[in-house]
XYZ file of C-alpha atoms in Angstrom:
577
model
C 31.032 78.441 20.596
C 28.205 79.481 22.638
C 26.973 77.611 25.482
C 23.373 77.463 24.271
C 24.521 75.698 20.895
C 26.504 73.075 22.948
C 23.407 72.468 25.018
C 21.390 72.172 21.956
C 23.566 69.439 20.509
C 23.700 67.505 23.754
C 19.839 67.482 23.680
C 19.824 66.316 20.284
C 22.310 63.579 21.133
C 20.114 62.637 24.172
C 16.941 62.362 22.039
C 18.721 60.031 19.512
C 20.210 58.055 22.159
C 16.852 57.315 23.822
C 15.182 56.470 20.656
C 18.107 54.000 19.539
C 17.749 52.295 22.935
C 13.910 51.957 22.648
C 14.603 50.421 19.212
C 17.348 48.101 20.421
C 14.773 46.318 22.799
C 12.618 45.611 19.812
C 13.534 42.310 18.450
C 13.781 43.737 14.939
C 16.729 45.930 15.925
C 18.660 42.755 16.171
C 18.318 41.573 12.876
C 21.068 41.285 10.259
C 23.840 40.638 12.698
C 25.654 38.184 10.599
C 25.461 40.909 7.655
C 27.221 43.352 10.068
C 29.893 40.688 11.364
C 30.696 40.059 7.999
C 31.219 43.752 6.937
C 33.207 44.138 10.141
C 35.588 41.420 9.037
C 36.459 43.197 5.991
C 38.309 45.828 7.887
C 40.355 43.676 9.828
C 44.026 43.160 8.931
C 44.722 39.751 7.592
C 47.913 39.413 9.843
C 46.257 40.101 12.964
C 45.088 36.420 14.342
C 43.459 37.690 17.430
C 41.303 40.075 15.801
C 38.211 37.981 15.331
C 38.644 36.538 18.753
C 38.468 39.749 20.316
C 35.104 40.971 18.473
C 33.464 37.479 18.905
C 34.497 36.328 22.243
C 35.377 39.644 23.704
C 38.937 38.446 24.612
C 41.594 41.026 25.957
C 44.541 39.408 23.967
C 46.383 41.979 21.570
C 49.567 41.613 19.637
C 52.161 43.792 21.637
C 52.446 45.936 18.444
C 48.985 47.350 19.179
C 50.460 49.831 21.490
C 53.106 50.912 18.953
C 50.210 51.724 16.236
C 48.654 53.755 18.928
C 51.517 55.742 19.552
C 52.131 56.151 15.833
C 48.581 57.420 14.935
C 48.533 59.719 18.031
C 51.200 62.235 16.257
C 48.441 63.140 13.859
C 46.125 64.438 16.635
C 46.401 67.931 17.914
C 45.296 70.591 19.945
C 42.735 73.457 18.285
C 43.215 76.611 19.800
C 40.771 79.397 18.715
C 41.392 83.096 19.047
C 39.336 86.447 18.308
C 40.990 89.036 16.352
C 43.044 90.675 19.190
C 44.587 87.151 19.507
C 42.943 86.208 22.838
C 42.288 82.625 23.388
C 38.427 81.863 22.987
C 38.380 78.306 23.534
C 39.994 74.768 22.788
C 39.095 71.551 20.820
C 40.815 68.462 19.349
C 41.523 67.667 15.800
C 43.601 65.173 13.393
C 45.005 65.366 10.337
C 43.206 63.153 7.650
C 45.242 63.784 4.551
C 48.465 65.561 3.980
C 47.219 68.936 4.459
C 43.928 68.768 5.641
C 42.559 68.452 9.264
C 39.040 67.432 10.344
C 37.253 68.708 13.869
C 33.765 69.503 14.735
C 31.786 72.246 13.082
C 30.927 73.899 16.647
C 34.881 73.895 17.252
C 35.680 75.735 13.957
C 32.227 77.070 12.507
C 33.103 79.972 10.253
C 35.964 80.606 8.003
C 36.853 83.562 10.167
C 37.268 81.434 13.213
C 39.522 78.963 11.294
C 41.628 82.175 10.117
C 42.740 82.951 13.839
C 43.045 79.184 15.088
C 46.001 77.126 15.289
C 46.763 73.503 15.139
C 49.201 72.307 18.039
C 50.957 69.286 17.792
C 53.105 67.507 20.650
C 51.153 69.086 23.371
C 52.016 66.024 25.407
C 54.365 64.759 27.801
C 57.120 62.084 27.166
C 58.113 59.147 28.746
C 59.602 60.923 31.715
C 56.207 63.177 32.295
C 58.002 66.258 30.905
C 56.227 68.428 28.385
C 57.495 67.973 24.581
C 58.223 70.936 22.375
C 54.819 72.182 20.796
C 54.769 72.567 17.063
C 52.032 74.880 15.879
C 50.657 75.430 12.203
C 48.256 77.878 11.011
C 45.192 76.910 9.345
C 44.665 77.774 5.742
C 40.995 78.031 5.031
C 41.691 80.093 1.595
C 42.615 76.559 0.292
C 39.927 74.715 1.791
C 37.031 75.154 4.069
C 34.185 72.942 4.206
C 31.669 72.740 7.022
C 28.306 71.104 7.918
C 26.347 71.917 10.762
C 23.939 68.691 10.714
C 26.786 66.304 10.777
C 28.982 68.762 12.919
C 32.199 68.630 11.057
C 34.613 70.865 9.589
C 37.377 70.171 7.076
C 40.109 72.703 6.501
C 43.708 72.805 5.101
C 46.633 73.460 7.093
C 49.896 75.088 6.177
C 52.495 72.839 5.122
C 55.405 74.388 7.085
C 55.343 76.141 10.639
C 57.307 79.403 11.354
C 60.220 77.104 12.221
C 60.477 75.309 9.247
C 58.864 71.960 10.490
C 57.040 70.036 8.111
C 53.322 69.094 8.767
C 54.174 65.769 6.810
C 56.311 64.813 9.954
C 52.941 64.142 11.970
C 51.477 61.851 9.392
C 47.533 61.656 8.870
C 44.592 59.271 9.622
C 43.101 57.910 6.440
C 39.277 58.099 6.502
C 37.848 54.682 4.925
C 34.368 55.333 3.393
C 33.238 51.820 3.862
C 30.620 51.242 6.885
C 31.209 48.257 9.097
C 34.357 49.592 10.695
C 32.789 48.939 14.279
C 29.879 46.825 15.809
C 27.763 47.233 18.604
C 29.313 45.639 22.036
C 32.943 46.282 20.705
C 35.041 48.739 22.230
C 36.487 52.174 21.073
C 39.574 54.040 22.100
C 39.600 58.051 21.875
C 42.707 60.152 21.770
C 42.057 63.671 22.589
C 43.113 66.970 24.606
C 40.476 67.027 27.434
C 39.823 70.461 28.844
C 42.239 71.992 26.264
C 45.107 70.018 28.170
C 47.927 67.517 27.208
C 47.159 64.643 24.831
C 45.482 61.873 26.694
C 43.586 58.427 25.589
C 40.851 56.401 26.738
C 41.574 52.750 25.776
C 38.807 50.330 25.129
C 36.888 50.971 28.248
C 34.525 52.764 26.025
C 31.679 50.171 24.756
C 29.733 50.952 21.811
C 25.972 50.850 22.538
C 24.319 51.861 19.292
C 24.973 52.505 15.724
C 22.650 54.514 13.496
C 23.008 55.741 9.968
C 25.150 58.461 11.025
C 25.948 58.149 14.718
C 27.811 56.037 16.972
C 26.936 55.887 20.861
C 29.508 54.584 23.344
C 30.209 54.910 26.804
C 33.675 56.747 27.599
C 35.753 59.503 29.425
C 35.833 62.442 27.625
C 35.869 66.107 28.766
C 35.093 69.332 27.167
C 37.790 70.188 24.856
C 37.570 66.395 23.436
C 35.204 67.640 20.738
C 36.575 66.924 17.299
C 38.674 63.568 18.644
C 39.110 60.629 16.531
C 37.289 57.617 17.920
C 39.122 54.283 16.809
C 38.277 50.884 16.724
C 40.751 47.965 17.998
C 42.866 48.062 14.626
C 43.340 51.923 15.016
C 41.078 52.927 12.036
C 38.942 55.864 12.801
C 35.325 55.216 12.916
C 33.990 58.349 14.063
C 34.246 62.087 14.838
C 33.413 62.453 18.515
C 31.352 65.696 19.117
C 29.183 65.532 22.265
C 28.550 64.082 25.468
C 24.930 62.738 26.399
C 23.410 64.247 29.457
C 21.459 62.085 31.871
C 17.793 62.757 31.244
C 17.168 63.128 34.778
C 20.289 64.703 36.201
C 22.034 67.381 33.711
C 25.150 67.353 35.896
C 25.753 63.400 34.825
C 26.473 61.804 31.653
C 25.171 58.423 30.259
C 27.188 58.305 27.016
C 28.879 60.075 24.455
C 28.160 60.551 20.530
C 30.173 60.474 17.538
C 29.756 61.222 13.844
C 30.381 58.108 11.468
C 33.334 58.634 9.300
C 31.302 56.700 6.496
C 28.625 59.506 6.573
C 31.242 62.179 6.608
C 33.102 60.737 3.695
C 29.681 60.307 1.857
C 28.807 63.856 2.395
C 32.352 64.971 0.930
C 31.648 62.656 -2.012
C 28.398 63.950 -2.805
C 29.373 67.599 -2.719
C 32.995 67.166 -4.063
C 32.522 68.808 -7.248
C 30.130 71.666 -6.461
C 31.542 73.003 -3.092
C 35.107 73.661 -3.676
C 37.131 75.243 -6.633
C 39.603 73.590 -8.533
C 42.380 73.963 -5.898
C 40.243 72.812 -3.220
C 39.122 69.902 -5.300
C 42.878 68.802 -5.724
C 43.333 68.765 -1.948
C 40.053 66.938 -1.344
C 40.938 64.253 -3.889
C 43.601 63.512 -1.566
C 41.391 62.374 1.067
C 38.704 60.802 -1.322
C 40.937 59.070 -3.609
C 40.317 55.070 -3.606
C 43.408 53.532 -2.606
C 42.831 50.645 -4.694
C 42.915 52.936 -7.786
C 46.566 53.815 -6.658
C 49.044 52.085 -8.432
C 51.246 50.599 -5.551
C 54.863 48.803 -5.957
C 54.397 45.166 -6.617
C 55.643 42.958 -3.644
C 56.102 39.267 -3.681
C 54.741 37.252 -0.613
C 54.037 33.868 0.674
C 51.083 32.604 2.206
C 51.125 30.133 4.966
C 49.733 26.858 4.397
C 46.484 27.596 6.371
C 45.532 30.231 3.845
C 44.625 27.319 1.647
C 43.300 24.708 4.057
C 39.443 24.912 4.136
C 39.284 26.624 1.008
C 36.311 24.440 -1.211
C 36.871 26.436 -4.155
C 34.092 26.845 -6.774
C 30.740 24.843 -5.933
C 29.029 23.289 -8.842
C 25.551 23.182 -6.786
C 25.941 26.968 -5.970
C 22.667 28.400 -7.910
C 20.299 25.929 -6.087
C 19.027 22.348 -6.398
C 18.072 21.315 -9.876
C 21.019 23.956 -11.282
C 24.113 22.107 -11.008
C 26.957 24.073 -13.119
C 29.876 21.700 -13.178
C 33.124 23.046 -14.072
C 34.013 23.126 -18.097
C 35.853 20.144 -19.239
C 39.336 20.436 -21.357
C 39.698 18.314 -24.486
C 42.044 15.370 -24.354
C 45.070 17.224 -25.678
C 44.597 20.157 -23.224
C 44.126 17.627 -20.413
C 47.754 16.562 -20.547
C 48.860 20.157 -20.006
C 47.137 20.831 -17.086
C 49.539 21.626 -13.912
C 48.686 19.366 -11.294
C 49.498 19.679 -7.663
C 51.899 17.166 -5.750
C 48.897 15.040 -4.804
C 47.705 14.967 -8.196
C 44.801 17.390 -8.049
C 44.006 19.163 -11.407
C 42.086 22.044 -10.014
C 43.351 24.771 -7.712
C 40.403 25.611 -5.134
C 40.601 29.054 -3.376
C 37.878 30.921 -1.202
C 34.739 30.988 -3.617
C 36.767 30.221 -6.860
C 38.838 27.686 -8.803
C 41.553 27.724 -11.275
C 43.040 25.220 -13.829
C 46.460 25.903 -14.991
C 48.555 25.076 -18.351
C 51.978 24.023 -17.881
C 53.112 25.147 -21.192
C 51.468 28.917 -21.287
C 52.119 29.219 -17.597
C 48.690 30.865 -17.240
C 45.133 29.946 -16.291
C 43.018 28.033 -18.709
C 40.298 29.496 -16.776
C 38.577 30.760 -13.597
C 35.504 29.815 -11.852
C 34.057 31.855 -9.205
C 30.674 31.987 -7.302
C 29.099 35.393 -6.290
C 26.546 35.662 -3.892
C 24.844 39.361 -4.185
C 23.279 39.198 -0.928
C 26.509 38.742 1.174
C 28.973 40.864 -0.945
C 31.409 42.916 1.212
C 33.453 45.844 0.256
C 37.211 44.532 1.204
C 39.933 47.501 1.245
C 42.883 46.832 -0.932
C 45.839 47.009 1.574
C 48.848 46.858 -0.874
C 49.811 45.352 -4.117
C 51.356 41.826 -2.765
C 51.039 39.099 -5.517
C 51.753 35.433 -4.460
C 52.997 32.171 -6.266
C 50.830 29.225 -5.277
C 53.259 26.907 -3.471
C 50.846 23.962 -4.658
C 51.907 23.942 -7.972
C 55.517 24.269 -9.497
C 56.806 27.956 -9.607
C 57.873 27.307 -13.194
C 54.269 26.925 -14.257
C 53.493 30.212 -13.138
C 53.954 33.578 -15.098
C 55.519 35.746 -12.314
C 56.718 39.438 -11.794
C 59.382 39.584 -14.720
C 56.730 39.996 -17.281
C 54.913 42.880 -15.937
C 57.867 45.288 -14.687
C 58.316 48.611 -16.236
C 55.734 48.496 -19.246
C 52.465 48.657 -20.063
C 51.367 45.182 -19.251
C 48.902 44.692 -16.114
C 48.334 41.436 -14.078
C 44.727 41.219 -15.458
C 42.580 39.342 -12.487
C 40.817 36.622 -13.918
C 38.557 36.094 -11.224
C 37.928 39.731 -10.209
C 39.037 40.897 -6.925
C 35.491 41.935 -5.891
C 33.848 38.717 -6.850
C 34.416 36.277 -4.411
C 34.397 38.911 -1.562
C 31.297 37.760 0.369
C 30.526 36.130 3.727
C 32.790 35.573 6.635
C 35.580 34.682 4.419
C 35.393 37.744 2.396
C 39.104 38.767 3.648
C 40.481 35.509 2.652
C 38.909 35.209 -0.731
C 40.165 38.850 -1.385
C 43.941 37.825 -0.516
C 43.452 34.823 -2.835
C 42.850 36.872 -5.944
C 46.211 38.266 -5.888
C 47.788 34.887 -6.809
C 49.952 34.848 -10.217
C 47.800 31.992 -11.082
C 44.671 34.303 -11.173
C 46.239 36.739 -13.484
C 46.904 37.090 -17.066
C 49.089 39.738 -19.018
C 46.767 42.461 -20.223
C 47.442 46.087 -21.579
C 46.682 48.462 -19.192
C 44.047 50.268 -21.297
C 42.492 46.878 -21.819
C 40.182 46.659 -18.875
C 39.293 50.304 -18.501
C 35.879 50.542 -21.017
C 33.516 48.222 -21.999
C 34.884 44.983 -20.323
C 35.132 46.784 -17.100
C 31.600 47.997 -17.450
C 30.493 44.575 -18.053
C 32.176 43.146 -15.018
C 30.630 45.960 -12.961
C 27.112 45.080 -14.654
C 27.268 41.479 -13.286
C 28.461 42.396 -9.760
C 26.318 45.560 -9.218
C 23.129 43.336 -10.563
C 24.340 40.448 -8.089
C 24.474 42.938 -5.306
C 21.430 45.109 -6.074
C 18.917 41.838 -6.616
C 20.581 39.520 -4.139
C 21.445 37.312 -7.017
C 23.810 34.406 -7.306
C 25.843 34.331 -10.479
C 28.480 32.177 -11.560
C 31.185 33.361 -13.663
C 33.821 31.775 -16.054
C 36.586 33.616 -17.297
C 39.857 32.891 -19.346
C 42.119 33.842 -22.230
C 42.071 32.387 -25.703
C 45.242 30.444 -26.245
C 46.539 30.421 -29.994
C 49.948 29.319 -31.238
C 50.365 32.896 -33.025
C 50.370 34.909 -29.837
C 52.926 37.386 -29.378
C 56.166 36.199 -27.176
C 57.025 38.941 -24.757
C 59.669 38.391 -21.905
C 59.477 34.351 -22.463
C 55.556 34.798 -22.122
C 52.858 34.183 -24.892
C 50.442 36.922 -24.313
C 46.694 36.091 -25.189
C 45.122 38.434 -27.749
C 41.533 37.662 -26.596
C 39.880 36.818 -23.202
C 36.384 35.540 -22.689
C 33.980 35.624 -19.950
C 30.692 33.133 -19.486
C 27.879 34.294 -17.027
C 25.300 31.983 -15.354
C 22.540 33.096 -13.259
C 19.048 32.239 -12.357
C 16.333 34.391 -13.882
C 12.944 35.623 -12.125
C 11.175 32.889 -13.812
C 13.383 30.403 -12.421
C 15.025 29.696 -15.657
C 19.002 30.025 -16.495
C 20.525 32.606 -18.115
C 23.807 31.998 -19.800
C 25.813 34.925 -21.854
C 29.114 34.508 -23.363
C 31.530 37.459 -23.976
C 34.587 38.079 -26.036
C 37.027 41.056 -26.349
C 40.363 41.432 -28.244
C 43.356 43.266 -27.072
C 44.924 42.631 -30.527
C 45.305 46.412 -31.346
C 47.098 46.892 -28.106
C 49.985 44.736 -27.845
C 51.545 45.492 -31.439
C 53.803 47.633 -29.740
C 53.656 46.972 -25.910
C 55.330 50.228 -24.919
C 53.657 52.811 -27.174
C 50.312 51.691 -29.083
C 47.043 52.564 -27.885
C 44.286 51.405 -30.037
C 40.634 50.493 -30.055
C 39.231 47.529 -29.185
C 35.787 45.891 -29.277
C 33.521 43.586 -26.842
C 31.451 41.272 -28.168
C 28.307 39.099 -26.861
C 28.894 35.734 -28.620
C 27.400 32.134 -28.312
C 28.863 29.850 -25.750
C 29.438 27.333 -28.916
C 31.930 29.809 -29.785
C 33.797 30.296 -26.598
C 34.123 26.290 -26.615
C 35.282 26.107 -30.202
C 38.043 28.772 -29.285
C 39.145 27.057 -26.012
C 38.856 23.683 -26.344
C 36.420 23.907 -23.354
C 33.214 21.747 -23.105
C 30.606 23.707 -21.013
C 27.855 20.996 -21.300
C 24.278 21.928 -20.940
C 25.039 25.478 -20.730
C 25.087 25.849 -24.411
C 21.409 25.105 -24.060
C 20.534 28.223 -22.429
C 22.302 30.726 -24.271
C 20.596 33.543 -25.391
C 22.480 33.299 -28.725
C 22.519 29.732 -29.101
C 20.988 29.654 -32.399
C 22.955 32.574 -33.612
C 26.559 32.682 -35.475
C 26.537 36.453 -35.433
C 28.591 38.370 -32.940
C 26.770 41.156 -31.156
C 28.723 44.224 -30.596
C 28.351 45.480 -26.790
C 28.758 49.429 -26.839
C 26.420 49.728 -23.707
C 24.797 47.537 -21.175
C 21.577 47.882 -23.187
C 23.141 45.940 -25.934
C 23.329 42.877 -23.800
C 20.931 39.955 -24.475
C 20.065 37.993 -21.463
């Protein structure tokens, strides 16, 4: 990399830094702090009880495991050695694995396909606990498989050979996943950087690196880096990669000094790769890129059974009837007398299980929920990462009244969320709400193909509109219980599911819509059948008749209140609001 190009990058970084410094002094630049804090909370591991204390109060307390995690992630960081055709070393940089066979570094470190052909990724170039050098493991890059570079965002993504000359596997060094959502770091927090300064042994700067400014594509932080650190991963306190380090920022009046450093936000890099995913690479390259961009929530993970401690339930107010505002109180629906006696009660006699932003009423005989009720605040929605597939029995009611994992093993039956995982994930308690949705009380047996088409599109429609228009929405969801429902592994599987959505329209009036979908064609043979199914918009009164629920005044605001005809929903345009 020519010196003039690096100087140009540094001057561009300085220009951005000065602009952000000026903007921050404007009171408007400080707006949205609460929103940023909520987004940041979605990245925190729920078991790190000290994390929020560090962020809010700048505490220096860490669980001791913090150090071990740092060592673990450091394995994926390597020194990049670039050579010319004659094999002479030209420069050093840093890179890190971001997928099983993909490495990320700066464009100015590997700016051409040819440069990648002659470069090597050297792992273990570091000292052990006795300050003796470890044995270096070197892998050749494989730009024929994948090579994507972007000068503006100053990144290069390149494939790496899976095995080195000695037979060592690249997979031994792991990789650092790139999370697409923003909000992984806040101004005023501290970052750590694992790097190869001046091409030397691996080193780390820990937490003495305050984040000064964050823009749409860049993060500015005060830290100790050297030439050769270009391409290093920048971590938050959870050892999640938040930026790709690429430049120091020179002092505007003394170019021998540095005032800060600049990194490219990971969310910007992932967004760029996603936008160019289909057109920029061939089929083989796209398969590699899919490993990086695949949503972890879309991967079926083995189900785990866990237990939440008592504090996870304390303070959970559940569904709020007054959520839509003054004059629009929407109480929970009331079950008829026959079904009232079948409600599973807590030890202290409560018939409603309250979670974060949603509530559930359970049936003892069916071991499933009669319904769930959730409040969705579109102005505060947070994208929460799905860590795993751990599900919980609710300890507040007997386990015998909850359908557990035995129904869902080794078949085509999914644990279908009633209150969808994303719906209650808003505000400061978004992480807690997300975890609360993974209770067996909040799921019902659904064929794996049931939720993949129009029903899912309907749920997306409700959530997207809540987010795009900052709407508040209340959604009730549940199964239709029939005596004729198929018995499978001791559980009667509902044939139909319903949903009632309530929101305020722009004119201040209520919009109430009800929907019904059947999985009857799918569960005739649970192991083999794939059948068609249909979603209908129906009158609220029909849901009441099918379920034994009383929605009170809601039926008066129903768009289909006077109709006895079901409307087939084949697309969003068919919805009658």
